[in-house]
Amino acid sequence: MKKNTSTNPYNGESINSYNRDTQESLDIKLQSSLSVENQWQETSIKSRSKLLSKVSSLLVERKEVYGKLITQEMGKPIAQSISEIEKCAWACDFYATNAEDLLADELIETDASESFISYDPLGCILAVMPWNYPFWQVIRFAAPTLTAGNTVLLKHAANVSGCSKAIEQLFLDAGYPEGCFQSIIAGHEEIERLIANDHVKAVTLTGSEKAGKSIAKLAGEHLKKSVLELGGNNACIIWEDADLETHLDTMVMARMQNTGQSCIAAKRFIVCEDIYDTFMEQFIAKVKDLKSGDPMKDDTYIGVMAREDLAETLQQQINDSIAMGAKNVLGNERSGAYFSPTIITEVTPDMPIFKEETFGPVAAIIKAKDRAETLALATDSRFGLGSMLFTQDIDAAYSVISNIPDGAFFVNDMVKSDPRLPFGGTKASGYGRELSREGILEFVNKKTVYINK
Ligand SMILES: O=CCCCC(=O)O
C-alpha cells in the first residue's frame, strides 16, 4: 500500500505515515458523501451554523495541539501556528454568525408577483490545498462551503497529511454527520478521476500556477466550476513620505511572516529614492534582529522552510539574480531546510526574484526615481494578488486605486486576509474569491425564482 510520510523539516524526524486512498476507499468516500447529501442540504442554515460554532470552540480549546502539529509537519514557528488556529476560529465565528443573512433569498423587484434569487448548495466540492497554512487554507474554504449546505472532499498537500486527518476529525468531533467533510490521501491521478466523477460538482485549489492550470483544465473538460487561489508577487510600495517609524515592523512582517512562505507576502519592495537610504538602514537592522531557531520555541520568528528542495529553489532564484547584477546585502545562507532572512538590492525587472514568486524569507529591493515609477514597477507583474502602499498622502493613495490591477490594495498596512473581506487574485494569481459574502456564494446555485400569482 502506498503511503504519505510526514517528516519534520527542522530535525528530519519521521512523524507519521498515512495510507494513500485506493480506488475502493475513494469510492466508499464518494458514496458516504452521496448518502449524507440530502440530509445535509435539508438541515437548516441555523443548525449548520451551530455546528460551525462548535468547530470554533474546539479550535480554541485545541489550539496548542493543532499548533504543534502544524509546526512539526511544516516548520512554522509555534506562536504563528497557534495564531493560525485562532484565525480559523475567527472565520468559523464569522460564518456561524452571518451565514443565515448571507444566504437569505434576495428579493428583486420585476414584473413578476414575486422574484428572488435563492442560494442553493451545489453538492460535493473537492478542495486541493497547500501546506503553507495547513489549517487556515482549509477552514477558510470549508467553513462557508459546508454552511451553505455542500459537502467537502479535501486533498491536502502530502507533507501535511496529519493536519488533513486532524481537520477531518475536528468536524466529526463537532458533530457533523459522517461524509460531510472527508480527507483523502491521494495523488494527481485520483484527483483527475474525482473531478471527472458526476458526484463532484466543483473544485477549488490553492496552490501554484502550474497546479492551477492543470486543475482548471480538468474542471473545464468536465464543465465544472473552479476557484483558483494561486501565487503572488506582491509589491510593497514605499513613497518618499512613508511613516517608517510607525510601519517598519509591518513591512518586515509583510515579507517574513511564515518564514516568507505566503502567497500574499510582500515580495518586491519598491522604494522612492528620496527615502531609500533611510529605509534600507532601518529595514536591514530589523531583519537582522529576527530570531531564527527551533520552530517549537515560543520566541522563534523564522523557522525552517517546509522542505529542503523549496530552500534550494529559492537559493537558485537568488543566485541567478545575483549573476545578473543584484547585490546580496544580507543573508542568502542555507543549511538544509533553513534559509536565513535575506535582502537583495539592485533588483531589476528581468531578474528571477522580480519576475517569479519567491516563496521564502527574501526581500527584493528596487529603487524608483519617483511615485510614478513605483507604480509602473509594481504593476509590471504577471501576478495580481495584492499590492500595498505606504504613504502619508492619503488623497494620492485614493487617486491610484484604479491603477492597481490586483485583487487587493492595502494602504499603510500589509496585505492580509480577513473573514469579512473578499480574498483572491487576478491574472496568474487565479480567479474567484474566498471569505466574506463572495466566498460563501462561490459554491452555490444562484437560482432565479420568478412567480406570478
Ligand atoms: O499562500 C497564501 C497565504 C494566505 C495567508 C492568509 O490568508 O493570511
Coordinates of C-alpha atoms and ligand atoms in Angstrom, one line a residue:
M1 CA 0.0 0.0 0.0
K2 CA 1.3 3.5 -0.9
K3 CA 1.9 5.9 2.0
N4 CA 2.5 9.6 2.6
T5 CA 5.1 10.2 5.2
S6 CA 5.2 13.4 7.2
T7 CA 8.7 14.5 8.1
N8 CA 9.7 17.3 10.5
P9 CA 11.7 19.7 8.3
Y10 CA 13.5 21.1 11.3
N11 CA 15.1 17.8 12.5
G12 CA 14.4 15.3 9.7
E13 CA 12.4 13.0 12.0
S14 CA 9.6 11.0 10.6
I15 CA 6.4 12.0 12.3
N16 CA 3.8 9.5 10.9
S17 CA 2.8 7.8 7.7
Y18 CA -0.6 7.7 6.2
N19 CA -2.1 5.1 3.8
R20 CA -2.9 6.5 0.4
D21 CA -6.5 6.1 -0.6
T22 CA -7.2 3.3 -3.1
Q23 CA -9.8 3.3 -5.8
E24 CA -12.0 1.3 -3.5
S25 CA -11.6 3.6 -0.5
L26 CA -12.3 6.7 -2.6
D27 CA -15.5 5.0 -3.9
I28 CA -16.5 4.4 -0.3
K29 CA -15.9 8.1 0.5
L30 CA -17.8 9.3 -2.6
Q31 CA -20.7 7.0 -1.5
S32 CA -20.6 8.4 2.0
S33 CA -20.7 11.9 0.7
L34 CA -23.6 11.0 -1.6
S35 CA -25.5 9.3 1.2
V36 CA -25.4 12.4 3.5
E37 CA -26.0 15.0 0.8
N38 CA -29.9 15.3 1.0
Q39 CA -29.9 15.2 4.8
W40 CA -27.2 17.9 5.0
Q41 CA -28.9 20.1 2.4
E42 CA -32.2 19.8 4.3
T43 CA -30.6 20.8 7.6
S44 CA -31.3 24.4 8.4
I45 CA -28.6 27.0 8.0
K46 CA -29.1 27.8 11.7
S47 CA -28.3 24.2 12.6
R48 CA -25.3 24.1 10.3
S49 CA -24.1 27.4 11.8
K50 CA -24.4 25.9 15.3
L51 CA -22.1 23.1 14.3
L52 CA -19.7 25.6 12.9
S53 CA -19.7 27.5 16.3
K54 CA -18.7 24.2 17.8
V55 CA -15.8 23.9 15.4
S56 CA -14.7 27.3 16.5
S57 CA -14.8 26.4 20.2
L58 CA -12.9 23.2 19.6
L59 CA -10.2 25.1 17.6
V60 CA -9.7 27.4 20.5
E61 CA -9.7 24.5 23.0
R62 CA -7.1 22.6 20.9
K63 CA -5.0 25.4 19.6
E64 CA -1.8 24.2 21.2
V65 CA -2.3 20.6 20.0
Y66 CA -3.1 21.7 16.4
G67 CA -0.4 24.4 16.5
K68 CA 2.2 21.8 17.5
L69 CA 1.1 19.5 14.6
I70 CA 1.5 22.4 12.1
T71 CA 4.9 23.2 13.4
Q72 CA 6.0 19.6 13.3
E73 CA 4.8 19.0 9.8
M74 CA 5.9 22.1 8.0
G75 CA 8.2 24.1 10.3
K76 CA 6.1 27.1 11.1
P77 CA 7.2 28.8 14.4
I78 CA 4.8 27.7 17.1
A79 CA 3.5 31.1 18.0
Q80 CA 2.5 31.7 14.4
S81 CA 0.9 28.2 14.2
I82 CA -1.2 28.9 17.2
S83 CA -2.3 32.3 15.7
E84 CA -3.2 30.4 12.6
I85 CA -5.6 28.2 14.6
E86 CA -7.1 31.3 16.3
K87 CA -7.7 32.8 12.9
C88 CA -9.5 29.7 11.8
A89 CA -11.8 30.1 14.9
W90 CA -12.5 33.7 13.9
A91 CA -13.5 32.6 10.3
C92 CA -15.8 30.0 11.8
D93 CA -17.4 32.5 14.1
F94 CA -17.8 35.0 11.2
Y95 CA -19.8 32.5 9.1
A96 CA -21.6 31.0 12.1
T97 CA -22.9 34.5 12.9
N98 CA -23.6 35.7 9.3
A99 CA -24.4 32.7 7.1
E100 CA -28.1 33.0 7.5
D101 CA -28.1 36.6 6.3
L102 CA -25.6 36.0 3.6
L103 CA -27.6 33.1 2.2
A104 CA -31.1 34.6 2.6
D105 CA -33.2 34.8 -0.5
E106 CA -32.6 38.1 -2.2
L107 CA -35.8 39.8 -3.4
I108 CA -35.6 41.6 -6.7
E109 CA -38.4 43.7 -8.0
T110 CA -39.5 42.8 -11.5
D111 CA -42.8 42.3 -13.5
A112 CA -43.4 39.1 -11.5
S113 CA -45.7 38.9 -8.4
E114 CA -42.5 37.8 -6.7
S115 CA -39.0 37.3 -7.9
F116 CA -35.9 36.5 -6.0
I117 CA -32.5 34.8 -6.0
S118 CA -32.2 31.7 -3.9
Y119 CA -28.8 30.3 -3.0
D120 CA -28.8 26.5 -3.1
P121 CA -25.8 24.3 -2.4
L122 CA -24.1 22.6 -5.3
G123 CA -23.3 19.3 -3.7
C124 CA -19.8 17.8 -3.2
I125 CA -16.9 20.2 -3.6
L126 CA -13.3 18.9 -4.0
A127 CA -10.6 21.1 -2.3
V128 CA -7.0 20.8 -3.2
M129 CA -5.0 22.6 -0.6
P130 CA -1.4 23.6 0.2
W131 CA 0.9 23.1 3.1
N132 CA 1.8 26.7 4.0
Y133 CA -1.2 27.4 6.2
P134 CA -2.4 23.8 6.6
F135 CA -5.4 24.7 8.8
W136 CA -6.3 28.2 7.6
Q137 CA -6.4 27.4 3.9
V138 CA -8.8 24.5 4.5
I139 CA -11.0 26.2 7.1
R140 CA -11.5 29.4 5.1
F141 CA -12.9 27.4 2.3
A142 CA -14.7 24.7 4.3
A143 CA -16.5 27.0 6.8
P144 CA -18.6 28.8 4.3
T145 CA -18.9 26.0 1.8
L146 CA -20.2 23.5 4.4
T147 CA -22.5 26.1 6.0
A148 CA -24.0 26.7 2.5
G149 CA -25.0 23.1 2.5
N150 CA -22.3 21.5 0.4
T151 CA -20.1 18.5 1.4
V152 CA -16.4 18.6 1.1
L153 CA -13.6 16.2 0.0
L154 CA -10.2 17.5 1.0
K155 CA -7.0 16.5 -0.8
H156 CA -4.3 18.2 1.2
A157 CA -0.5 18.5 0.4
A158 CA 1.3 15.3 1.1
N159 CA 3.6 16.8 3.8
V160 CA 0.7 17.9 6.0
S161 CA -1.4 14.7 5.9
G162 CA -1.5 14.7 9.7
C163 CA -3.2 18.1 9.6
S164 CA -5.6 16.8 7.0
K165 CA -6.7 13.9 9.2
A166 CA -6.9 16.2 12.2
I167 CA -9.3 18.6 10.4
E168 CA -11.5 15.7 9.3
Q169 CA -11.7 14.5 13.0
L170 CA -12.4 18.1 14.1
F171 CA -15.5 18.2 12.0
L172 CA -16.6 14.8 13.3
D173 CA -16.0 15.8 16.9
A174 CA -18.1 19.0 16.4
G175 CA -21.0 16.8 15.4
Y176 CA -21.0 17.0 11.6
P177 CA -22.6 13.9 10.0
E178 CA -20.2 11.3 8.6
G179 CA -19.5 12.1 4.9
C180 CA -19.9 15.9 5.2
F181 CA -16.2 16.6 5.4
Q182 CA -13.7 13.9 4.4
S183 CA -10.0 13.9 4.0
I184 CA -8.5 11.9 1.1
I185 CA -4.8 11.0 0.8
A186 CA -4.3 10.9 -2.9
G187 CA -2.2 11.9 -5.9
H188 CA -2.9 13.6 -9.2
E189 CA -4.4 10.6 -10.9
E190 CA -7.0 10.2 -8.2
I191 CA -7.8 13.9 -8.4
E192 CA -8.4 13.5 -12.1
R193 CA -10.8 10.7 -11.5
L194 CA -12.6 12.7 -8.8
I195 CA -13.1 15.8 -11.0
A196 CA -14.5 13.5 -13.7
N197 CA -16.9 11.9 -11.3
D198 CA -20.5 13.1 -11.6
H199 CA -20.9 13.4 -7.9
V200 CA -18.2 16.0 -7.6
K201 CA -19.8 19.3 -8.6
A202 CA -16.9 21.8 -8.4
V203 CA -13.3 22.1 -7.4
T204 CA -11.2 24.7 -5.5
L205 CA -7.4 24.9 -5.4
T206 CA -5.0 27.0 -3.5
G207 CA -1.5 26.3 -4.8
S208 CA 0.9 27.0 -7.6
E209 CA 0.2 28.4 -11.0
K210 CA 1.1 25.1 -12.6
A211 CA -1.3 23.2 -10.4
G212 CA -4.0 25.8 -11.0
K213 CA -3.7 25.4 -14.8
S214 CA -3.9 21.6 -14.5
I215 CA -7.0 21.7 -12.3
A216 CA -8.7 24.4 -14.4
K217 CA -8.1 22.3 -17.5
L218 CA -9.6 19.2 -15.9
A219 CA -12.6 21.2 -14.5
G220 CA -13.1 22.8 -17.9
E221 CA -13.1 19.4 -19.6
H222 CA -15.9 18.3 -17.3
L223 CA -17.7 21.7 -17.2
K224 CA -17.3 22.1 -13.6
K225 CA -16.8 25.3 -11.7
S226 CA -13.4 26.1 -10.3
V227 CA -12.0 28.6 -7.9
L228 CA -8.2 29.2 -8.0
E229 CA -6.1 31.0 -5.5
L230 CA -2.6 30.8 -6.9
G231 CA 0.8 32.5 -6.3
G232 CA 1.5 36.2 -5.8
N233 CA 4.4 38.6 -6.3
N234 CA 3.0 41.5 -4.2
A235 CA 4.6 44.8 -4.3
C236 CA 5.3 46.8 -1.2
I237 CA 5.4 50.4 -2.5
I238 CA 7.1 52.9 -0.2
W239 CA 6.7 56.5 -1.2
E240 CA 9.1 59.2 0.0
D241 CA 6.7 60.4 2.7
A242 CA 6.1 56.9 4.3
D243 CA 6.0 56.9 8.1
L244 CA 8.7 54.3 8.7
E245 CA 8.6 54.8 12.4
T246 CA 5.0 53.6 12.5
H247 CA 5.1 51.0 9.8
L248 CA 8.5 49.4 9.6
D249 CA 7.6 46.4 11.7
T250 CA 4.6 45.8 9.4
M251 CA 6.8 46.0 6.3
V252 CA 9.1 43.4 7.8
M253 CA 6.3 41.1 8.8
A254 CA 4.7 41.5 5.4
R255 CA 7.7 39.7 3.9
M256 CA 8.9 37.4 6.7
Q257 CA 5.7 36.0 8.1
N258 CA 5.5 32.3 7.9
T259 CA 9.2 32.3 7.0
G260 CA 8.3 34.0 3.8
Q261 CA 6.1 31.2 2.6
S262 CA 2.9 33.1 1.9
C263 CA 1.2 33.9 -1.4
I264 CA 0.3 37.4 -0.2
A265 CA 3.8 38.2 1.3
A266 CA 5.4 41.5 0.2
K267 CA 8.0 40.1 -2.3
R268 CA 9.1 43.2 -4.1
F269 CA 9.9 46.4 -2.1
I270 CA 9.7 49.3 -4.5
V271 CA 11.1 52.3 -2.8
C272 CA 11.2 56.0 -3.8
E273 CA 14.9 57.2 -4.0
D274 CA 14.3 60.1 -1.5
I275 CA 13.6 57.6 1.3
Y276 CA 15.7 54.7 0.1
D277 CA 18.8 55.1 2.2
T278 CA 16.8 55.7 5.4
F279 CA 14.5 52.8 4.7
M280 CA 17.4 50.4 3.9
E281 CA 19.3 51.2 7.0
Q282 CA 16.3 50.6 9.2
F283 CA 14.9 47.6 7.3
I284 CA 18.3 45.8 7.4
A285 CA 18.6 46.4 11.1
K286 CA 15.1 45.0 11.8
V287 CA 15.5 42.0 9.6
K288 CA 18.9 41.2 11.3
D289 CA 17.0 41.2 14.6
L290 CA 14.6 38.4 13.6
K291 CA 15.2 35.4 15.7
S292 CA 15.8 32.2 13.8
G293 CA 15.8 28.9 15.5
D294 CA 13.8 25.9 16.7
P295 CA 10.3 26.4 15.5
M296 CA 9.0 24.7 18.6
K297 CA 10.3 27.6 20.8
D298 CA 7.9 30.5 21.6
D299 CA 10.3 33.3 20.7
T300 CA 11.4 31.9 17.2
Y301 CA 10.2 34.1 14.4
I302 CA 12.0 32.5 11.4
G303 CA 11.6 28.7 11.4
V304 CA 12.7 26.4 8.7
M305 CA 11.2 26.2 5.2
A306 CA 8.7 23.4 4.8
R307 CA 11.1 21.2 2.6
E308 CA 14.7 21.3 1.7
D309 CA 14.0 21.4 -2.0
L310 CA 12.0 24.6 -1.6
A311 CA 15.0 26.2 0.1
E312 CA 17.2 25.1 -2.8
T313 CA 14.8 26.6 -5.4
L314 CA 14.8 29.9 -3.5
Q315 CA 18.6 29.9 -3.4
Q316 CA 18.8 29.3 -7.2
Q317 CA 16.4 32.2 -7.9
I318 CA 18.6 34.5 -5.7
N319 CA 21.9 33.3 -7.2
D320 CA 20.6 33.6 -10.7
S321 CA 19.6 37.2 -9.9
I322 CA 23.0 37.9 -8.3
A323 CA 24.6 36.6 -11.5
M324 CA 22.6 39.2 -13.4
G325 CA 23.8 42.1 -11.2
A326 CA 21.7 42.1 -8.0
K327 CA 23.6 42.6 -4.7
N328 CA 23.3 40.5 -1.6
V329 CA 23.2 42.7 1.4
L330 CA 22.0 40.3 4.0
G331 CA 21.6 36.5 4.4
N332 CA 21.4 34.1 1.5
E333 CA 22.7 31.3 3.6
R334 CA 21.1 27.9 3.5
S335 CA 21.5 24.9 5.7
G336 CA 19.2 22.0 5.0
A337 CA 15.6 23.5 5.0
Y338 CA 16.8 26.6 6.9
F339 CA 17.2 29.8 4.9
S340 CA 18.4 32.9 6.6
P341 CA 16.4 36.1 6.2
T342 CA 17.8 37.7 3.1
I343 CA 17.8 41.1 1.5
I344 CA 18.8 41.6 -2.1
T345 CA 19.2 45.1 -3.7
E346 CA 19.6 46.5 -7.2
V347 CA 16.9 44.1 -8.4
T348 CA 15.7 44.8 -12.0
P349 CA 12.6 43.6 -13.8
D350 CA 14.4 41.0 -15.9
M351 CA 15.7 39.1 -12.8
P352 CA 14.1 35.9 -11.4
I353 CA 13.5 37.4 -8.0
F354 CA 11.5 40.3 -9.6
K355 CA 9.6 38.2 -12.2
E356 CA 8.9 35.0 -10.3
E357 CA 7.3 34.3 -7.0
T358 CA 9.9 33.8 -4.2
F359 CA 8.5 31.5 -1.5
G360 CA 10.8 32.1 1.4
P361 CA 12.4 34.8 3.5
V362 CA 13.9 37.0 0.8
A363 CA 13.1 40.7 0.2
A364 CA 13.9 42.0 -3.3
I365 CA 14.5 45.7 -3.2
I366 CA 14.1 48.1 -6.2
K367 CA 14.9 51.8 -6.1
A368 CA 12.5 54.0 -8.1
K369 CA 13.1 57.6 -9.0
D370 CA 9.5 58.8 -8.2
R371 CA 6.0 57.8 -7.3
A372 CA 5.1 57.2 -11.0
E373 CA 7.9 54.8 -11.4
T374 CA 7.0 52.9 -8.2
L375 CA 3.5 52.2 -9.7
A376 CA 4.9 51.2 -13.1
L377 CA 7.3 48.7 -11.5
A378 CA 4.6 47.4 -9.0
T379 CA 2.2 46.6 -11.8
D380 CA 4.9 45.0 -14.0
S381 CA 3.9 41.5 -12.9
R382 CA 2.1 38.5 -14.3
F383 CA 0.6 38.1 -10.8
G384 CA -2.3 40.1 -9.3
L385 CA -2.9 39.0 -5.8
G386 CA -2.3 42.3 -4.0
S387 CA -0.2 45.4 -3.5
M388 CA 0.5 47.6 -0.5
L389 CA 1.4 51.3 -0.4
F390 CA 3.0 53.2 2.4
T391 CA 2.5 57.0 2.3
Q392 CA 1.0 59.8 4.4
D393 CA -0.6 61.3 1.3
I394 CA -3.9 59.6 1.6
D395 CA -5.5 61.7 -1.2
A396 CA -2.8 60.5 -3.6
A397 CA -3.4 56.9 -2.4
Y398 CA -7.1 57.1 -3.2
S399 CA -6.2 58.5 -6.6
V400 CA -4.1 55.4 -7.6
I401 CA -6.6 52.8 -6.5
S402 CA -7.7 52.2 -10.1
N403 CA -4.1 51.9 -11.3
I404 CA -3.7 48.7 -9.2
P405 CA -5.0 45.7 -11.2
D406 CA -4.8 43.3 -8.2
G407 CA -7.4 41.6 -6.0
A408 CA -6.4 43.7 -3.1
F409 CA -4.8 47.1 -2.4
F410 CA -3.8 48.0 1.2
V411 CA -2.6 51.4 2.2
N412 CA -0.4 51.7 5.3
D413 CA -0.8 48.0 6.1
M414 CA 0.3 44.7 4.8
V415 CA -2.0 42.6 2.5
K416 CA -3.8 40.2 4.8
S417 CA -6.9 38.1 4.8
D418 CA -9.9 38.9 6.9
P419 CA -13.1 36.8 7.0
R420 CA -15.1 40.0 6.4
L421 CA -13.4 40.9 3.2
P422 CA -13.0 39.0 -0.1
F423 CA -9.7 37.4 -0.8
G424 CA -8.4 36.3 -4.2
G425 CA -6.4 37.4 -7.2
T426 CA -6.3 38.5 -10.9
K427 CA -4.1 37.4 -13.8
A428 CA -1.8 34.5 -12.9
S429 CA -2.9 34.7 -9.3
G430 CA -6.2 33.0 -10.2
Y431 CA -9.8 33.7 -10.1
G432 CA -12.8 33.5 -7.8
R433 CA -12.9 34.8 -4.2
E434 CA -12.7 33.3 -0.7
L435 CA -14.0 34.7 2.6
S436 CA -16.8 37.3 3.1
R437 CA -20.1 37.2 1.2
E438 CA -18.2 36.5 -2.1
G439 CA -16.7 33.3 -0.6
I440 CA -19.9 31.8 0.6
L441 CA -21.5 32.5 -2.8
E442 CA -18.8 30.7 -4.8
F443 CA -20.2 27.3 -4.4
V444 CA -24.0 27.8 -4.6
N445 CA -26.5 27.8 -7.4
K446 CA -27.7 31.4 -7.7
K447 CA -31.2 30.4 -8.7
T448 CA -33.6 32.9 -10.2
V449 CA -37.1 32.3 -8.9
Y450 CA -40.0 34.1 -10.8
I451 CA -43.5 33.6 -9.5
N452 CA -46.7 35.0 -10.9
K453 CA -49.6 34.6 -8.5
Ligands
LIG1 O1 -0.4 31.5 0.5 C1 -1.4 32.2 0.8 C2 -1.5 32.5 2.2 C3 -2.7 33.3 2.7 C4 -2.5 33.6 4.1 C5 -3.6 34.4 4.6 O2 -4.7 34.3 4.2 O3 -3.3 35.2 5.6

